[in-house]
PDB file of C-alpha atoms in Angstrom:
ATOM      1  CA  GLU A   1       9.483  14.084 -10.372  1.00 77.00           C
ATOM      2  CA  VAL A   2       6.909  11.589  -9.140  1.00 82.00           C
ATOM      3  CA  GLN A   3       8.262   9.412  -6.383  1.00 93.00           C
ATOM      4  CA  LEU A   4       6.962   6.843  -3.927  1.00 96.00           C
ATOM      5  CA  VAL A   5       9.366   5.577  -1.296  1.00 97.00           C
ATOM      6  CA  GLU A   6       8.568   2.681   1.014  1.00 98.00           C
ATOM      7  CA  SER A   7      10.241   2.180   4.350  1.00 98.00           C
ATOM      8  CA  GLY A   8       9.795   0.284   7.585  1.00 98.00           C
ATOM      9  CA  GLY A   9      10.612  -3.216   6.457  1.00 98.00           C
ATOM     10  CA  GLY A  10      13.123  -5.506   8.046  1.00 97.00           C
ATOM     11  CA  LEU A  11      13.477  -8.731   9.972  1.00 97.00           C
ATOM     12  CA  VAL A  12      10.636  -9.300  12.434  1.00 97.00           C
ATOM     13  CA  GLN A  13       9.369 -12.217  14.463  1.00 97.00           C
ATOM     14  CA  ALA A  14       6.161 -14.101  13.857  1.00 98.00           C
ATOM     15  CA  GLY A  15       3.199 -12.924  15.884  1.00 98.00           C
ATOM     16  CA  GLY A  16       4.327  -9.332  16.020  1.00 97.00           C
ATOM     17  CA  SER A  17       3.162  -6.233  14.204  1.00 97.00           C
ATOM     18  CA  LEU A  18       4.821  -3.950  11.716  1.00 98.00           C
ATOM     19  CA  ARG A  19       3.973  -0.602  10.179  1.00 98.00           C
ATOM     20  CA  LEU A  20       5.249   0.221   6.730  1.00 98.00           C
ATOM     21  CA  SER A  21       5.370   3.749   5.333  1.00 98.00           C
ATOM     22  CA  CYS A  22       5.044   5.118   1.821  1.00 96.00           C
ATOM     23  CA  ALA A  23       6.172   8.703   1.320  1.00 95.00           C
ATOM     24  CA  ALA A  24       4.886  10.459  -1.787  1.00 93.00           C
ATOM     25  CA  SER A  25       6.264  13.433  -3.672  1.00 92.00           C
ATOM     26  CA  GLY A  26       5.935  15.056  -7.081  1.00 89.00           C
ATOM     27  CA  PHE A  27       2.135  14.868  -7.351  1.00 80.00           C
ATOM     28  CA  THR A  28      -0.962  15.841  -5.423  1.00 81.00           C
ATOM     29  CA  PHE A  29      -1.265  12.998  -2.972  1.00 77.00           C
ATOM     30  CA  ASP A  30      -4.985  13.409  -2.349  1.00 79.00           C
ATOM     31  CA  ASP A  31      -5.802  13.120  -6.063  1.00 86.00           C
ATOM     32  CA  TYR A  32      -4.740   9.481  -6.129  1.00 88.00           C
ATOM     33  CA  GLY A  33      -5.771   6.223  -4.640  1.00 91.00           C
ATOM     34  CA  ILE A  34      -2.933   4.405  -2.960  1.00 93.00           C
ATOM     35  CA  SER A  35      -2.602   0.660  -2.567  1.00 96.00           C
ATOM     36  CA  TRP A  36      -0.181  -1.776  -1.044  1.00 97.00           C
ATOM     37  CA  PHE A  37       1.042  -4.861  -2.852  1.00 98.00           C
ATOM     38  CA  ARG A  38       3.542  -7.536  -2.015  1.00 98.00           C
ATOM     39  CA  GLN A  39       5.509 -10.046  -3.993  1.00 98.00           C
ATOM     40  CA  ALA A  40       7.114 -13.133  -2.543  1.00 97.00           C
ATOM     41  CA  PRO A  41       9.802 -15.110  -4.368  1.00 92.00           C
ATOM     42  CA  GLY A  42       8.296 -17.172  -7.153  1.00 94.00           C
ATOM     43  CA  LYS A  43       4.839 -15.689  -6.728  1.00 96.00           C
ATOM     44  CA  GLU A  44       2.734 -13.123  -8.527  1.00 95.00           C
ATOM     45  CA  ARG A  45       2.332  -9.647  -7.155  1.00 96.00           C
ATOM     46  CA  GLU A  46      -0.509  -9.692  -4.639  1.00 96.00           C
ATOM     47  CA  VAL A  47      -2.701  -6.773  -3.656  1.00 96.00           C
ATOM     48  CA  LEU A  48      -3.241  -6.147   0.049  1.00 97.00           C
ATOM     49  CA  SER A  49      -5.092  -2.919   0.688  1.00 95.00           C
ATOM     50  CA  CYS A  50      -6.308   0.367  -0.780  1.00 95.00           C
ATOM     51  CA  ILE A  51      -7.191   3.836   0.423  1.00 93.00           C
ATOM     52  CA  SER A  52      -8.835   6.495  -1.722  1.00 91.00           C
ATOM     53  CA  ARG A  53     -11.017   9.555  -1.454  1.00 84.00           C
ATOM     54  CA  THR A  54     -14.582   8.985  -2.590  1.00 81.00           C
ATOM     55  CA  ASP A  55     -16.806  11.321  -4.606  1.00 76.00           C
ATOM     56  CA  ASP A  56     -18.224  12.865  -1.427  1.00 77.00           C
ATOM     57  CA  ASN A  57     -14.687  13.535  -0.152  1.00 75.00           C
ATOM     58  CA  THR A  58     -14.691  10.852   2.475  1.00 79.00           C
ATOM     59  CA  TYR A  59     -12.064   8.144   2.500  1.00 84.00           C
ATOM     60  CA  GLY A  60     -12.722   4.565   1.618  1.00 88.00           C
ATOM     61  CA  THR A  61     -10.501   1.609   2.328  1.00 91.00           C
ATOM     62  CA  ARG A  62     -10.314  -2.021   1.260  1.00 92.00           C
ATOM     63  CA  SER A  63      -8.226  -4.856   2.573  1.00 93.00           C
ATOM     64  CA  VAL A  64      -7.956  -8.469   1.520  1.00 93.00           C
ATOM     65  CA  ASN A  65      -7.417  -9.632   5.077  1.00 91.00           C
ATOM     66  CA  GLY A  66      -8.226  -8.274   8.499  1.00 94.00           C
ATOM     67  CA  ARG A  67      -4.562  -8.406   9.468  1.00 96.00           C
ATOM     68  CA  PHE A  68      -3.843  -5.519   7.077  1.00 96.00           C
ATOM     69  CA  THR A  69      -4.852  -1.977   7.957  1.00 96.00           C
ATOM     70  CA  ILE A  70      -4.236   0.958   5.639  1.00 94.00           C
ATOM     71  CA  SER A  71      -4.165   4.608   6.671  1.00 92.00           C
ATOM     72  CA  SER A  72      -2.707   7.908   5.520  1.00 89.00           C
ATOM     73  CA  ASP A  73      -1.452  11.239   6.749  1.00 89.00           C
ATOM     74  CA  ASN A  74      -2.190  13.616   3.899  1.00 82.00           C
ATOM     75  CA  ALA A  75      -0.403  16.542   5.523  1.00 85.00           C
ATOM     76  CA  GLU A  76       2.773  14.474   5.530  1.00 89.00           C
ATOM     77  CA  LYS A  77       1.959  12.853   2.163  1.00 89.00           C
ATOM     78  CA  THR A  78       2.539   9.474   3.712  1.00 93.00           C
ATOM     79  CA  MET A  79       0.524   6.283   3.556  1.00 93.00           C
ATOM     80  CA  TYR A  80       0.862   3.404   5.988  1.00 96.00           C
ATOM     81  CA  LEU A  81       0.236  -0.302   6.094  1.00 97.00           C
ATOM     82  CA  GLU A  82      -0.017  -2.000   9.457  1.00 98.00           C
ATOM     83  CA  ILE A  83       0.397  -5.747   9.479  1.00 97.00           C
ATOM     84  CA  ASP A  84      -0.755  -7.598  12.569  1.00 97.00           C
ATOM     85  CA  GLY A  85      -0.167 -11.197  13.554  1.00 98.00           C
ATOM     86  CA  LEU A  86       2.841 -11.559  11.297  1.00 98.00           C
ATOM     87  CA  LYS A  87       3.413 -14.978   9.807  1.00 97.00           C
ATOM     88  CA  PRO A  88       6.413 -16.416   7.963  1.00 97.00           C
ATOM     89  CA  GLU A  89       4.332 -16.454   4.781  1.00 96.00           C
ATOM     90  CA  ASP A  90       4.142 -12.656   4.994  1.00 97.00           C
ATOM     91  CA  THR A  91       7.773 -12.565   3.912  1.00 98.00           C
ATOM     92  CA  ALA A  92       7.873 -10.548   0.699  1.00 98.00           C
ATOM     93  CA  VAL A  93       8.821  -7.272  -0.878  1.00 98.00           C
ATOM     94  CA  TYR A  94       6.092  -4.759  -0.115  1.00 98.00           C
ATOM     95  CA  TYR A  95       5.242  -2.021  -2.605  1.00 98.00           C
ATOM     96  CA  CYS A  96       3.020   1.007  -2.574  1.00 97.00           C
ATOM     97  CA  ALA A  97       1.383   2.188  -5.776  1.00 96.00           C
ATOM     98  CA  ALA A  98      -0.788   5.097  -6.894  1.00 95.00           C
ATOM     99  CA  ARG A  99      -3.511   5.527  -9.491  1.00 93.00           C
ATOM    100  CA  PRO A 100      -6.005   8.308 -10.300  1.00 91.00           C
ATOM    101  CA  ARG A 101      -8.637   8.802  -7.635  1.00 87.00           C
ATOM    102  CA  PHE A 102     -11.592   8.173  -9.961  1.00 85.00           C
ATOM    103  CA  TYR A 103     -10.963   4.459  -9.559  1.00 87.00           C
ATOM    104  CA  HIS A 104     -11.680   4.794  -5.842  1.00 87.00           C
ATOM    105  CA  CYS A 105     -10.855   1.319  -4.520  1.00 90.00           C
ATOM    106  CA  SER A 106     -12.790  -0.527  -7.187  1.00 89.00           C
ATOM    107  CA  GLY A 107     -10.693  -3.206  -8.832  1.00 92.00           C
ATOM    108  CA  TYR A 108      -7.734  -2.193  -6.715  1.00 92.00           C
ATOM    109  CA  GLY A 109      -5.918  -5.423  -7.426  1.00 94.00           C
ATOM    110  CA  SER A 110      -5.479  -4.596 -11.104  1.00 95.00           C
ATOM    111  CA  VAL A 111      -1.781  -3.865 -11.438  1.00 95.00           C
ATOM    112  CA  SER A 112      -2.173  -2.237 -14.854  1.00 95.00           C
ATOM    113  CA  THR A 113      -4.288   0.606 -13.474  1.00 95.00           C
ATOM    114  CA  TYR A 114      -1.492   2.000 -11.311  1.00 95.00           C
ATOM    115  CA  ASN A 115       0.625   4.832 -12.649  1.00 93.00           C
ATOM    116  CA  TYR A 116       3.328   4.975 -10.017  1.00 95.00           C
ATOM    117  CA  TRP A 117       5.198   2.424  -7.952  1.00 97.00           C
ATOM    118  CA  GLY A 118       7.728   2.581  -5.193  1.00 97.00           C
ATOM    119  CA  GLN A 119      10.897   0.542  -5.139  1.00 97.00           C
ATOM    120  CA  GLY A 120       9.653  -1.785  -2.418  1.00 98.00           C
ATOM    121  CA  THR A 121      10.730  -2.618   1.106  1.00 98.00           C
ATOM    122  CA  GLN A 122      11.686  -6.106   2.213  1.00 98.00           C
ATOM    123  CA  VAL A 123       9.804  -7.729   5.070  1.00 98.00           C
ATOM    124  CA  THR A 124      11.197 -10.962   6.450  1.00 98.00           C
ATOM    125  CA  VAL A 125       9.277 -12.783   9.167  1.00 98.00           C
ATOM    126  CA  SER A 126      11.106 -15.355  11.247  1.00 96.00           C
ATOM    127  CA  SER A 127       9.333 -18.435  12.537  1.00 91.00           C
TER     128      SER A 127
END
């Protein structure tokens, strides 16, 4: 059974930092690119960051903003998103998603290319 489970969300204060986790099971973690998305009430799902192995077996990353840093621990089959300088507008449900590695991080904001999604973890930032 393929499963992605996010954790680490909660109520945090503006200006702080937070690290979210995405634990994977049921598939070979390193064969997929993993991205983070978020969705705030009334808004479309927004891509944040991507990590994927490249053809030469290095890892490439992409982020839409310097406040977001993506990383992974392949031995633990866990991917992380660190958010720095939290702002109230960061309040959203945060999701991790996986797609085949051949995409690398090209077009990582295309929701339709992702095969698997987690259930999301709520992040609420107080002002």
